[in-house]
Amino acid sequence: MAIDPSQVRRFAHGSRVPGWDDAVDLTKDPAVVPDPATTPVPEALRAEIEAHMAKYPDPRSASIPALHAVQRWHGWCSPTAIEQAACVMRLTPAYMTSVATFYDMFDTVPTGEHTIYVCTNISCSLMGADAVYAEMLEAAGGDPRFNVRGFECLGACDIAPMASVNGEYVGPLTGDDCKTIVGELLEGREVLPGKQLRKRPRADTLPMGEQGS
Amino acid sequence: MKLLFYEDIDHPDLNTLKVYEETGGYKSLRQALKMEPEDVLTELQASGVRGRGGAGFAMGKKVSFLPKGSMDKYLVCNADESEPGTFKDRELMQKNPHLLIEGMIIAAWAAGINRSFIYIRGEYVHQADILDAALAEAREEGYIGERILGSDHTLDIVVHRGAGAYICGEETALLDSLEGKRGNPRLKPPFPALQGLYKGPTLINNVETLMNVPHIVRMGGEAFAKIGTETSTGTKVVSVSGCVRRPGNYEIPLGIPSRELIYDLAGGPPEGRKVKAWFPGGSSAPVLPGTDEMLDLPYDFDSLAKAGSMLGSGAIIVIDDSIPIVDVALKTAKFYRHESCGKCTPCREGTNWTVKMLERIDSGEATPMDLDIMASVQEQIIGNCLCVLGDAMAMPIGSMIKHFREEFEAHIDARREENGLGAAIPQVNRGRHAGPGPMREPTGVDPTAAVA
């Protein structure tokens, strides 16, 4: 069967695959290590990255802590953020980007300030995590202040289904909890104080629940 | 029996140095520093303690592989606990960080190491903060730093936070990540004991393994070896999760029946349900069916290996009879597809194709022959990559097909019916990739006629 080329859906950059060549401009030379004289880096940020570099025998080891630092500063690993990290670490932006794109916790596209990772791995999904994730997406309602993501096992299967809200582990979650979390984040309150993992005692002191039903 | 870790774990403020010292903390360190490093190593070897991270390699042996003499050697604590179903290190580090620090100082003394790192996964924000605070306290008191407690031992410990990658729990990928690179596994040999971090000899151990060290020094290696079974010594913190009434961490002496863990401690599946299958050691371990014979297996390294599975990281995930096995297989495969680093083709492509085939099964486009192809894909991943991430998908998926083939076939037929495709035509796969085991001859069809 002949394919009509005009019927093949393409993205703006001419490819059928989204975003494959997004960051690449083939007419440019590859970026070199940024020049400290022309790359402004906030003083506090520079000091933080340099402190990380000093902890290791090889300063390059600080690339993940440096990316954490610039991500906290800029909200995401933006091209500016990457360039600043590269400038302080004396590495190329391409190297920093290669590291940033490998790890799940670095956002290379702009995201909301409130990070909600909903665990959708095996143990949590046995307890209904997929429904919780859908509820969470609905509760956030596409608000750009929220970064809601399904995440691989977060290491808290004892409170399945669970989520990490700005680094705070909470669970077991129900559908209603999702709306509460979103509301509490917007009001700047502590999330689900009664369901935080850090307050959970050892398991054999707890009563047998009906979890899993 | 007196437990090693969980006895006082809920002691208020155990994570502070003051309370930890009150409960007998850092006594083992003082004792160890009075001994010669070789004698500490002898105790570790006598204890027979095996790695708690997944591979179950004897820790004392691993330490003895490190070259002797003065050179840059490193100790790395693997706290990148990402294996689905595992959450023991999280609770241990959060509630008792000083035990880990003490274990690391003693292990470093035994191996002649001066620099060490704790590679903790980036998601454990709270636990990393606790470790940082504990290290600051220990440094203040002179437990870390130069000439610890007046001895010749010098050690520095740095907490390194990861950023979300399952592969970084693999020891060589962890080393690459710690060197500031993408977390790709390395070719072995050379093993990290000879050439690891910054090309120096490196000892890598799991959190729980290192936490055993102060207990071994305190009790003596031989007394420690009396706990558990002959080849699986000591206690184990087991994470039980999934379809159970009280999921959580339970510390047990190795070798108790698995049934006791699943039913007595974790409460078993909810009323009216039965255990259909269980992962004995995290999602990378082949599943075992919920038969009486399997549930009565002693929970130790060798018994589980003999039954065709493994103790792995010591995480039991229970699947009850209300869960379709195809869903579990699909979740498992999707996880490994997402986490494959992409360096080796069998893993990168094999995980992807397994997901695609499982999606075909679930959407009603598959035929029973797809099961054979899928099983053969799993066979071809195992042993063909630099690390075992691919194997970690191939083994559970392969075991699910082996134990639950009827259910897979029924699922395929049911979904085909829903799709209006009708029952699959019985096929005889005579290709090169016909899959493992004896070929299943379709009933009522003459196999020779099918060829003609």
mmCIF file of C-alpha atoms in Angstrom, chain B residues 163-296:
data_model
loop_
_atom_site.group_PDB
_atom_site.id
_atom_site.type_symbol
_atom_site.label_atom_id
_atom_site.label_comp_id
_atom_site.label_asym_id
_atom_site.label_seq_id
_atom_site.Cartn_x
_atom_site.Cartn_y
_atom_site.Cartn_z
ATOM 1 C CA ALA B 163 19.586 11.942 41.667
ATOM 2 C CA GLY B 164 17.214 9.112 40.872
ATOM 3 C CA ALA B 165 18.603 6.195 38.890
ATOM 4 C CA TYR B 166 18.044 2.530 39.789
ATOM 5 C CA ILE B 167 21.180 1.509 37.899
ATOM 6 C CA CYS B 168 23.339 3.430 40.384
ATOM 7 C CA GLY B 169 22.681 0.667 42.907
ATOM 8 C CA GLU B 170 24.879 -1.559 40.720
ATOM 9 C CA GLU B 171 28.354 -1.227 42.188
ATOM 10 C CA THR B 172 30.307 -0.127 39.115
ATOM 11 C CA ALA B 173 27.552 2.224 37.896
ATOM 12 C CA LEU B 174 27.541 3.679 41.399
ATOM 13 C CA LEU B 175 31.266 4.318 41.129
ATOM 14 C CA ASP B 176 30.843 6.077 37.782
ATOM 15 C CA SER B 177 28.046 8.163 39.234
ATOM 16 C CA LEU B 178 30.170 8.998 42.256
ATOM 17 C CA GLU B 179 32.929 10.124 39.898
ATOM 18 C CA GLY B 180 30.454 12.604 38.438
ATOM 19 C CA LYS B 181 29.537 10.719 35.283
ATOM 20 C CA ARG B 182 26.393 9.133 33.944
ATOM 21 C CA GLY B 183 25.726 5.939 35.847
ATOM 22 C CA ASN B 184 26.880 3.350 33.335
ATOM 23 C CA PRO B 185 28.193 -0.004 34.571
ATOM 24 C CA ARG B 186 31.790 -0.957 33.863
ATOM 25 C CA LEU B 187 33.259 -4.128 32.474
ATOM 26 C CA LYS B 188 34.329 -6.555 35.186
ATOM 27 C CA PRO B 189 37.082 -7.610 35.856
ATOM 28 C CA PRO B 190 38.857 -5.582 37.147
ATOM 29 C CA PHE B 191 36.594 -5.795 40.156
ATOM 30 C CA PRO B 192 36.220 -2.717 42.371
ATOM 31 C CA ALA B 193 38.325 -4.373 45.085
ATOM 32 C CA LEU B 194 41.328 -3.922 42.785
ATOM 33 C CA GLN B 195 40.304 -0.975 40.634
ATOM 34 C CA GLY B 196 37.247 0.983 41.657
ATOM 35 C CA LEU B 197 36.656 4.574 42.620
ATOM 36 C CA TYR B 198 39.246 6.896 41.004
ATOM 37 C CA LYS B 199 40.969 3.674 39.871
ATOM 38 C CA GLY B 200 41.872 2.865 43.495
ATOM 39 C CA PRO B 201 40.997 -0.325 45.399
ATOM 40 C CA THR B 202 37.452 0.102 46.650
ATOM 41 C CA LEU B 203 35.306 -1.768 49.133
ATOM 42 C CA ILE B 204 31.584 -1.412 48.414
ATOM 43 C CA ASN B 205 29.035 -2.662 50.898
ATOM 44 C CA ASN B 206 25.358 -2.268 51.555
ATOM 45 C CA VAL B 207 24.080 -0.264 54.546
ATOM 46 C CA GLU B 208 22.801 -3.283 56.446
ATOM 47 C CA THR B 209 26.036 -5.223 55.869
ATOM 48 C CA LEU B 210 28.111 -2.407 57.351
ATOM 49 C CA MET B 211 25.678 -2.075 60.247
ATOM 50 C CA ASN B 212 26.433 -5.682 61.164
ATOM 51 C CA VAL B 213 30.108 -4.858 61.696
ATOM 52 C CA PRO B 214 29.855 -3.240 65.166
ATOM 53 C CA HIS B 215 27.737 -6.196 66.336
ATOM 54 C CA ILE B 216 30.303 -8.664 64.991
ATOM 55 C CA VAL B 217 33.120 -6.893 66.838
ATOM 56 C CA ARG B 218 31.065 -6.704 70.043
ATOM 57 C CA MET B 219 29.892 -10.331 69.991
ATOM 58 C CA GLY B 220 32.891 -11.876 68.277
ATOM 59 C CA GLY B 221 32.704 -13.484 64.861
ATOM 60 C CA GLU B 222 31.974 -16.981 66.119
ATOM 61 C CA ALA B 223 29.087 -15.936 68.343
ATOM 62 C CA PHE B 224 27.605 -14.000 65.438
ATOM 63 C CA ALA B 225 27.894 -17.053 63.197
ATOM 64 C CA LYS B 226 25.706 -19.012 65.638
ATOM 65 C CA ILE B 227 22.693 -16.845 64.698
ATOM 66 C CA GLY B 228 20.889 -18.008 61.591
ATOM 67 C CA THR B 229 21.897 -21.067 59.580
ATOM 68 C CA GLU B 230 25.341 -22.448 58.861
ATOM 69 C CA THR B 231 25.799 -20.685 55.517
ATOM 70 C CA SER B 232 23.466 -17.734 56.127
ATOM 71 C CA THR B 233 24.603 -16.238 59.383
ATOM 72 C CA GLY B 234 23.128 -13.393 61.353
ATOM 73 C CA THR B 235 19.788 -11.691 61.242
ATOM 74 C CA LYS B 236 18.158 -10.064 58.261
ATOM 75 C CA VAL B 237 15.845 -7.116 58.061
ATOM 76 C CA VAL B 238 13.168 -8.185 55.611
ATOM 77 C CA SER B 239 10.852 -5.695 53.931
ATOM 78 C CA VAL B 240 7.435 -7.249 53.380
ATOM 79 C CA SER B 241 5.042 -5.367 51.127
ATOM 80 C CA GLY B 242 2.280 -5.798 48.587
ATOM 81 C CA CYS B 243 -0.933 -7.633 49.429
ATOM 82 C CA VAL B 244 -0.383 -8.111 53.174
ATOM 83 C CA ARG B 245 -2.247 -6.695 56.142
ATOM 84 C CA ARG B 246 0.754 -5.169 57.890
ATOM 85 C CA PRO B 247 3.537 -4.280 55.456
ATOM 86 C CA GLY B 248 6.833 -3.242 57.021
ATOM 87 C CA ASN B 249 10.363 -4.176 58.022
ATOM 88 C CA TYR B 250 10.819 -7.239 60.201
ATOM 89 C CA GLU B 251 14.100 -8.449 61.591
ATOM 90 C CA ILE B 252 14.445 -12.228 61.690
ATOM 91 C CA PRO B 253 17.238 -14.732 62.207
ATOM 92 C CA LEU B 254 17.975 -16.154 58.750
ATOM 93 C CA GLY B 255 16.442 -19.555 58.119
ATOM 94 C CA ILE B 256 12.954 -19.217 59.584
ATOM 95 C CA PRO B 257 10.111 -20.468 57.344
ATOM 96 C CA SER B 258 8.977 -17.891 54.804
ATOM 97 C CA ARG B 259 5.383 -18.547 55.856
ATOM 98 C CA GLU B 260 6.153 -17.141 59.285
ATOM 99 C CA LEU B 261 7.294 -13.881 57.709
ATOM 100 C CA ILE B 262 4.380 -13.513 55.341
ATOM 101 C CA TYR B 263 1.581 -14.737 57.611
ATOM 102 C CA ASP B 264 2.642 -14.329 61.244
ATOM 103 C CA LEU B 265 4.600 -11.094 61.031
ATOM 104 C CA ALA B 266 3.073 -9.296 58.068
ATOM 105 C CA GLY B 267 -0.420 -10.690 58.588
ATOM 106 C CA GLY B 268 -0.775 -12.452 55.258
ATOM 107 C CA PRO B 269 -3.143 -11.416 52.477
ATOM 108 C CA PRO B 270 -6.493 -9.836 53.394
ATOM 109 C CA GLU B 271 -9.410 -12.010 54.522
ATOM 110 C CA GLY B 272 -10.560 -14.508 51.925
ATOM 111 C CA ARG B 273 -7.583 -14.155 49.609
ATOM 112 C CA LYS B 274 -4.687 -16.496 48.980
ATOM 113 C CA VAL B 275 -1.056 -15.884 48.116
ATOM 114 C CA LYS B 276 -0.788 -16.443 44.387
ATOM 115 C CA ALA B 277 2.886 -15.621 43.964
ATOM 116 C CA TRP B 278 5.640 -13.819 45.836
ATOM 117 C CA PHE B 279 8.945 -12.212 45.053
ATOM 118 C CA PRO B 280 11.329 -13.475 47.778
ATOM 119 C CA GLY B 281 14.072 -10.891 47.219
ATOM 120 C CA GLY B 282 12.907 -7.739 45.506
ATOM 121 C CA SER B 283 11.512 -7.423 42.003
ATOM 122 C CA SER B 284 14.712 -8.838 40.490
ATOM 123 C CA ALA B 285 14.213 -12.235 42.086
ATOM 124 C CA PRO B 286 12.291 -14.904 40.165
ATOM 125 C CA VAL B 287 8.777 -15.215 41.577
ATOM 126 C CA LEU B 288 7.741 -18.305 43.500
ATOM 127 C CA PRO B 289 4.170 -19.612 43.463
ATOM 128 C CA GLY B 290 2.164 -19.466 46.694
ATOM 129 C CA THR B 291 2.082 -23.226 47.175
ATOM 130 C CA ASP B 292 2.564 -24.763 50.622
ATOM 131 C CA GLU B 293 5.843 -26.273 49.532
ATOM 132 C CA MET B 294 7.258 -22.873 48.553
ATOM 133 C CA LEU B 295 5.855 -20.995 51.560
ATOM 134 C CA ASP B 296 7.511 -23.508 53.893
#
